[in-house]
PDB file of C-alpha atoms in Angstrom:
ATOM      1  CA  UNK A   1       2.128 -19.636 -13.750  1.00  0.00           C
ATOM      2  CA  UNK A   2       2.441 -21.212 -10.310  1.00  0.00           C
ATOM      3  CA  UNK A   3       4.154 -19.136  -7.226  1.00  0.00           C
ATOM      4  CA  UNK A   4       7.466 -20.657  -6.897  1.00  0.00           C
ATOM      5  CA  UNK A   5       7.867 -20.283 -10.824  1.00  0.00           C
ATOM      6  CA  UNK A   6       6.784 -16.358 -10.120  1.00  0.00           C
ATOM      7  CA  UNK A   7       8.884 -16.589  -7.427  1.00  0.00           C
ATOM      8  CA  UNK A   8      11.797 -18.011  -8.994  1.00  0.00           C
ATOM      9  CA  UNK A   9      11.334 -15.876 -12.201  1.00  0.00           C
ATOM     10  CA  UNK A  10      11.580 -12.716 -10.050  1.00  0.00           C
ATOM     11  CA  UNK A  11      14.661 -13.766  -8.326  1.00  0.00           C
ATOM     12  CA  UNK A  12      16.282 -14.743 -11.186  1.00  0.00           C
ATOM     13  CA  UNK A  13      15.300 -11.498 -12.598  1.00  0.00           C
ATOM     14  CA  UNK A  14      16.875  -9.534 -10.206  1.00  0.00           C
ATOM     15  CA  UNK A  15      20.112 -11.269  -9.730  1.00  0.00           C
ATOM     16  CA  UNK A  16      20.049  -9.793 -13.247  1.00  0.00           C
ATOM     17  CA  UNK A  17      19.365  -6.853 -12.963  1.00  0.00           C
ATOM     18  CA  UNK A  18      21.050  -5.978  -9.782  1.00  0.00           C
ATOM     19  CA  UNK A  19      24.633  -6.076 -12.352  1.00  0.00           C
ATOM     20  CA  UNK A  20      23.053  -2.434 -13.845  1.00  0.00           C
ATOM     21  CA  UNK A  21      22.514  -0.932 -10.012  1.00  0.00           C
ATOM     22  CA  UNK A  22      26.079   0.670 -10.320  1.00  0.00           C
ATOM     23  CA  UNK A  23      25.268   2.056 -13.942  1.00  0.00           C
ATOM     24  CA  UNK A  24      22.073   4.221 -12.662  1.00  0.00           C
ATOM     25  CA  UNK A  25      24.318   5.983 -10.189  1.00  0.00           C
ATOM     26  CA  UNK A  26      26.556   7.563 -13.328  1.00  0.00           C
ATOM     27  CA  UNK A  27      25.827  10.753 -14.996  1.00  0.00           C
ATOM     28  CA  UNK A  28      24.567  10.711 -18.807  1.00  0.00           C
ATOM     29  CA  UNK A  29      27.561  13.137 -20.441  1.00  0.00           C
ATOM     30  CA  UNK A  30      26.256  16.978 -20.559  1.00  0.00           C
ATOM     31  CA  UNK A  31      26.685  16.703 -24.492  1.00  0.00           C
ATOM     32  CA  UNK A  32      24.944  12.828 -25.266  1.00  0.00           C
ATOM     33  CA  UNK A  33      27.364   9.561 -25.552  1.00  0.00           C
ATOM     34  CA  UNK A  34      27.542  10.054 -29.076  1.00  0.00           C
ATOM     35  CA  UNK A  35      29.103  13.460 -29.570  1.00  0.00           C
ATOM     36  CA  UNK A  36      31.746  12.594 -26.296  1.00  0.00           C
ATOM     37  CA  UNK A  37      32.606   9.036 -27.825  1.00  0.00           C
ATOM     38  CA  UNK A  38      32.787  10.609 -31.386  1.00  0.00           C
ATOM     39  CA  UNK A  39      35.140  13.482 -30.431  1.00  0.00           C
ATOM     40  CA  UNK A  40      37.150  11.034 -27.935  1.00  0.00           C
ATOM     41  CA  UNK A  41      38.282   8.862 -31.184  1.00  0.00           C
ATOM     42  CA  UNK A  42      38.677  12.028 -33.004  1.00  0.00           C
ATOM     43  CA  UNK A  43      36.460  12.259 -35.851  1.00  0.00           C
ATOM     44  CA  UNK A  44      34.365  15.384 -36.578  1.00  0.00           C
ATOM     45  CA  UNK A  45      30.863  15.274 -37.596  1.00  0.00           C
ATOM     46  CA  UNK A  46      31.247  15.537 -41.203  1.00  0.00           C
ATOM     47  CA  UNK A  47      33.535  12.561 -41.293  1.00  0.00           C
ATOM     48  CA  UNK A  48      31.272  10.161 -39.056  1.00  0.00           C
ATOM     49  CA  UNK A  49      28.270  11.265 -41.107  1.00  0.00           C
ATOM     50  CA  UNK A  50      30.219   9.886 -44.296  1.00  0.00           C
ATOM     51  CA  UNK A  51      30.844   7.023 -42.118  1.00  0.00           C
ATOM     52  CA  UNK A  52      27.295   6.443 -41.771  1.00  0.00           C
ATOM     53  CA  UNK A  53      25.970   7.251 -45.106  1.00  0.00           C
ATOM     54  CA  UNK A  54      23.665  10.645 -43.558  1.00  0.00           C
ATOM     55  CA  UNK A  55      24.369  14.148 -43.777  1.00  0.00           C
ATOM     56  CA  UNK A  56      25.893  16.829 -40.943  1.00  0.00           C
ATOM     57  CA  UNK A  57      23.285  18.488 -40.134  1.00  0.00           C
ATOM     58  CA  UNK A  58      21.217  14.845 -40.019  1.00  0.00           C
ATOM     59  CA  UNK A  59      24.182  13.872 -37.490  1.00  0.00           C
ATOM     60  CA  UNK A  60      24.157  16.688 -35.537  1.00  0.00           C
ATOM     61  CA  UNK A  61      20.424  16.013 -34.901  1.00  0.00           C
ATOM     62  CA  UNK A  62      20.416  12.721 -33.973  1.00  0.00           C
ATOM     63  CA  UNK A  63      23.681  13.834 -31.438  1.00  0.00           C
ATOM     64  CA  UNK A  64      21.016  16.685 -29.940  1.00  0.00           C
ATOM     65  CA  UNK A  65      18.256  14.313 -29.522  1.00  0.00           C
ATOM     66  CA  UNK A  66      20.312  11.652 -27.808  1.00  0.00           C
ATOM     67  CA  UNK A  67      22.123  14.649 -25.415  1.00  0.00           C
ATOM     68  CA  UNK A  68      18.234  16.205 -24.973  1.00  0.00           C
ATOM     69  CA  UNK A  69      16.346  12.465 -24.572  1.00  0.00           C
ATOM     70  CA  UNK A  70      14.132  12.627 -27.393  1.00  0.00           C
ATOM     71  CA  UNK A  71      16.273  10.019 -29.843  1.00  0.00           C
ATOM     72  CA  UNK A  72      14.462   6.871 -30.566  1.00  0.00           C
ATOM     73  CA  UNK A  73      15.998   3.395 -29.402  1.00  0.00           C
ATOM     74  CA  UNK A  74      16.195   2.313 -33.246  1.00  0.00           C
ATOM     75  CA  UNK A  75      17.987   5.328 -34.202  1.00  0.00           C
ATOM     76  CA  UNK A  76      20.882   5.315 -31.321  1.00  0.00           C
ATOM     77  CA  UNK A  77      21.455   1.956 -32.094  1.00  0.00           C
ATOM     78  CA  UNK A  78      22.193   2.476 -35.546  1.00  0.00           C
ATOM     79  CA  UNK A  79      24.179   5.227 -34.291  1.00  0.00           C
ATOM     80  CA  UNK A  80      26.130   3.666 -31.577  1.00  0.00           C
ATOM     81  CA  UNK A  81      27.088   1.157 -34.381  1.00  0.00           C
ATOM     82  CA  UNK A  82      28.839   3.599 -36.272  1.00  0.00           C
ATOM     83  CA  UNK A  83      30.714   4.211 -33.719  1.00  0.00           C
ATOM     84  CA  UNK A  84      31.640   0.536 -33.258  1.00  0.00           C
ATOM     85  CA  UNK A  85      29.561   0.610 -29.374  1.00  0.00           C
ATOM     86  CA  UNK A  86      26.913  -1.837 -28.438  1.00  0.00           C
ATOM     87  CA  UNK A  87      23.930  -0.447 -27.146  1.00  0.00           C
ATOM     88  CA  UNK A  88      23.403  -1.525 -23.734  1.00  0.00           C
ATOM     89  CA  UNK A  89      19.673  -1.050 -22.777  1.00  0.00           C
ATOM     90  CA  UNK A  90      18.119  -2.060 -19.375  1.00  0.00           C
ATOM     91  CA  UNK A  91      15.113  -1.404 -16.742  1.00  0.00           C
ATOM     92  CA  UNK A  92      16.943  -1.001 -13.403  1.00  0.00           C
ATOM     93  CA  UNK A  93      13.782  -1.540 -10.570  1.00  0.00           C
ATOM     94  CA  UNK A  94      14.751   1.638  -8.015  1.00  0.00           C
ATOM     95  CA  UNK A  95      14.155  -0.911  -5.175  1.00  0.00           C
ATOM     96  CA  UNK A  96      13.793  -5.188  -5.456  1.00  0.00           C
ATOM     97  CA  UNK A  97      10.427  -6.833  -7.736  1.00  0.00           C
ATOM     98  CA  UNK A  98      10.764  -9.211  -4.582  1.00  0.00           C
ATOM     99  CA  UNK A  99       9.637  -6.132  -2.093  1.00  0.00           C
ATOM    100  CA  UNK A 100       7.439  -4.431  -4.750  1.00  0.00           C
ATOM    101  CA  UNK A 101       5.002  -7.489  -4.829  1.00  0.00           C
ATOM    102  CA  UNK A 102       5.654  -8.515  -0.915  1.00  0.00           C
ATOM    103  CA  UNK A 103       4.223  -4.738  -0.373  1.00  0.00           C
ATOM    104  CA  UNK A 104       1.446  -4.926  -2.826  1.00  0.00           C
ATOM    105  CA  UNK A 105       0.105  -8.759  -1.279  1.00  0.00           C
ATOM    106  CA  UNK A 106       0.196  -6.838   1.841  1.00  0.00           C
ATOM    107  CA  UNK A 107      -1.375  -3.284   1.258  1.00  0.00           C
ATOM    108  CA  UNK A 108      -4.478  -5.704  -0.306  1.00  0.00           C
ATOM    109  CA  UNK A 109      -4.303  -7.688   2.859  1.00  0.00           C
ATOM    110  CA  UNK A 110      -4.672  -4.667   4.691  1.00  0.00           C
ATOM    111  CA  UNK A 111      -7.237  -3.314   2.948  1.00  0.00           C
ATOM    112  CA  UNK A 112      -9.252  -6.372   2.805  1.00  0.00           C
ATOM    113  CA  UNK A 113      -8.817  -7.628   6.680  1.00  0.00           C
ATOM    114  CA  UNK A 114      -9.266  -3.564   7.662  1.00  0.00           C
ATOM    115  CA  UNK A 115     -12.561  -3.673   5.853  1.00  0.00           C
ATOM    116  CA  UNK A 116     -13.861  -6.560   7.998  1.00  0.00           C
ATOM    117  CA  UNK A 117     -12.781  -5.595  10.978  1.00  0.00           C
ATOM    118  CA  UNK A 118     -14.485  -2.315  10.389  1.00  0.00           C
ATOM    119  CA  UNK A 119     -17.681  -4.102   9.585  1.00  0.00           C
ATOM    120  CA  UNK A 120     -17.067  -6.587  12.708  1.00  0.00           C
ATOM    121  CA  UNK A 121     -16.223  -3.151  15.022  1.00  0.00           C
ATOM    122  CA  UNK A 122     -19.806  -1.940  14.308  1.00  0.00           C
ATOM    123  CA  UNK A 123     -21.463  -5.078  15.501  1.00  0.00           C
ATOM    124  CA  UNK A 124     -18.815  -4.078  18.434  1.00  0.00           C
ATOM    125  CA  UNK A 125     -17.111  -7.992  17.739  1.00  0.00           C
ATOM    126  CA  UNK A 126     -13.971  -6.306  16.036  1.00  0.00           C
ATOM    127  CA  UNK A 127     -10.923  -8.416  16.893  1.00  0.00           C
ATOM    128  CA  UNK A 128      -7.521  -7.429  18.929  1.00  0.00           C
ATOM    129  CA  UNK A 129      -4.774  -5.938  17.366  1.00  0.00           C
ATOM    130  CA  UNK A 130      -2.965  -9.060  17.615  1.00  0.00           C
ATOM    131  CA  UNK A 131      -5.652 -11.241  15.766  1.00  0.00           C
ATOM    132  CA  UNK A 132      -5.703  -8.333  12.953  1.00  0.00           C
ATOM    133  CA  UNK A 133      -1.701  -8.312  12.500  1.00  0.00           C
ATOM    134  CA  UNK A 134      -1.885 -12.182  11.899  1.00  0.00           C
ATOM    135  CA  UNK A 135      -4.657 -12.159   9.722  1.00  0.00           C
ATOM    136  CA  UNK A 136      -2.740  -9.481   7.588  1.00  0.00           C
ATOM    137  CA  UNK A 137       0.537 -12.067   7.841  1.00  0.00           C
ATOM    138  CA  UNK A 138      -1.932 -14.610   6.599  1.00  0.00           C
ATOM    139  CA  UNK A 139      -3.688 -13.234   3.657  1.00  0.00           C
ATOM    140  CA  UNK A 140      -0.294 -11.814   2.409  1.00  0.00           C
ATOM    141  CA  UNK A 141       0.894 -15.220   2.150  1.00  0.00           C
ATOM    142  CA  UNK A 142      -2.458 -16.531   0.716  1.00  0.00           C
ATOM    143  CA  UNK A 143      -2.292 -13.428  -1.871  1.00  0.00           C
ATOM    144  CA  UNK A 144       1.751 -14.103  -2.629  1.00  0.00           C
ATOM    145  CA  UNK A 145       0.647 -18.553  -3.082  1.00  0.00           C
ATOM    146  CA  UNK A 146      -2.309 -17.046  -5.848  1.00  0.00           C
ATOM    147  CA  UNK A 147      -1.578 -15.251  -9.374  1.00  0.00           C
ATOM    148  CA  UNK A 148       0.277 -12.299  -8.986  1.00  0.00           C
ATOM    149  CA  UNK A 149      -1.527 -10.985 -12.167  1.00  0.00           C
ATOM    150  CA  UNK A 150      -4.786 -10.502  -9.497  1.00  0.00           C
ATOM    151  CA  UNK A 151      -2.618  -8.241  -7.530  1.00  0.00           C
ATOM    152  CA  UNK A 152      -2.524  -5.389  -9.966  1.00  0.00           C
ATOM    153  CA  UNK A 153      -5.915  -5.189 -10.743  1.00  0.00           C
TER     154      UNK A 153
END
């Protein structure tokens, strides 16, 4: 895929995703979603199990796992349609894709232009600061026009 398609794809991406930002600030309920939203539209266990064609003790499971993180994706969903809820399920990046591949083109930069200026410093030829910083700025760019695929290697 070309860079401006990466490029666009990532934007787009984030516009996205940055609608969920809000949602990772809010506490997960003590108890799980399912037991709160259960008990908030008044049904007891016994009753929602008949709802969903399982047993009590099979309900009261699947409310532990979701409250202790060990319930399956499959399995809340089937649970959160009992309770009439969509499942809303989502990747939220803790900072933007945008920065996250600017930094790695530029840490490989780094690394790359360091290494021959090292090499150059022992034949005493190394370059100024100045040159360095602008080969850096250059082979970031270079790195962000290739496939971003090569970055991660």
């Amino acid at each position: 895929m070309s860079p401006e398609l990466n490029q666009l794809r990532l934007e787009q991406l984030q516009a996205t995703l940055s609608s969920y930002a809000d949602l990772v600030k809010r506490q997960t309920p003590p108890r799980g979603w399912l037991k709160l939203i259960r008990e908030a539209l008044g049904r007891t266990e016994r009753q929602q199990a008949q709802r969903l064609g399982i047993s009590g003790p099979t309900l009261h499971k699947s409310e532990q796992s979701e409250a202790d993180d060990r319930i399956t994706l499959g399995q809340l969903r089937k649970l959160a349609d009992g309770l009439d809820c969509e499942l809303v399920y989502a990747l939220v990046p803790r900072r933007p894709l945008t920065e996250v591949v600017q930094e790695r083109a530029r840490t490989i930069a780094v690394e790359e232009v360091g290494g021959v200026a090292h090499t150059m410093g022992l034949e005493d030829q190394r370059p100024g600061a100045d040159r360095l910083r602008k080969q850096v700025e250059r082979r970031t760019e270079e790195l962000l026009r290739g496939r971003w695929s090569d970055l991660w290697r």
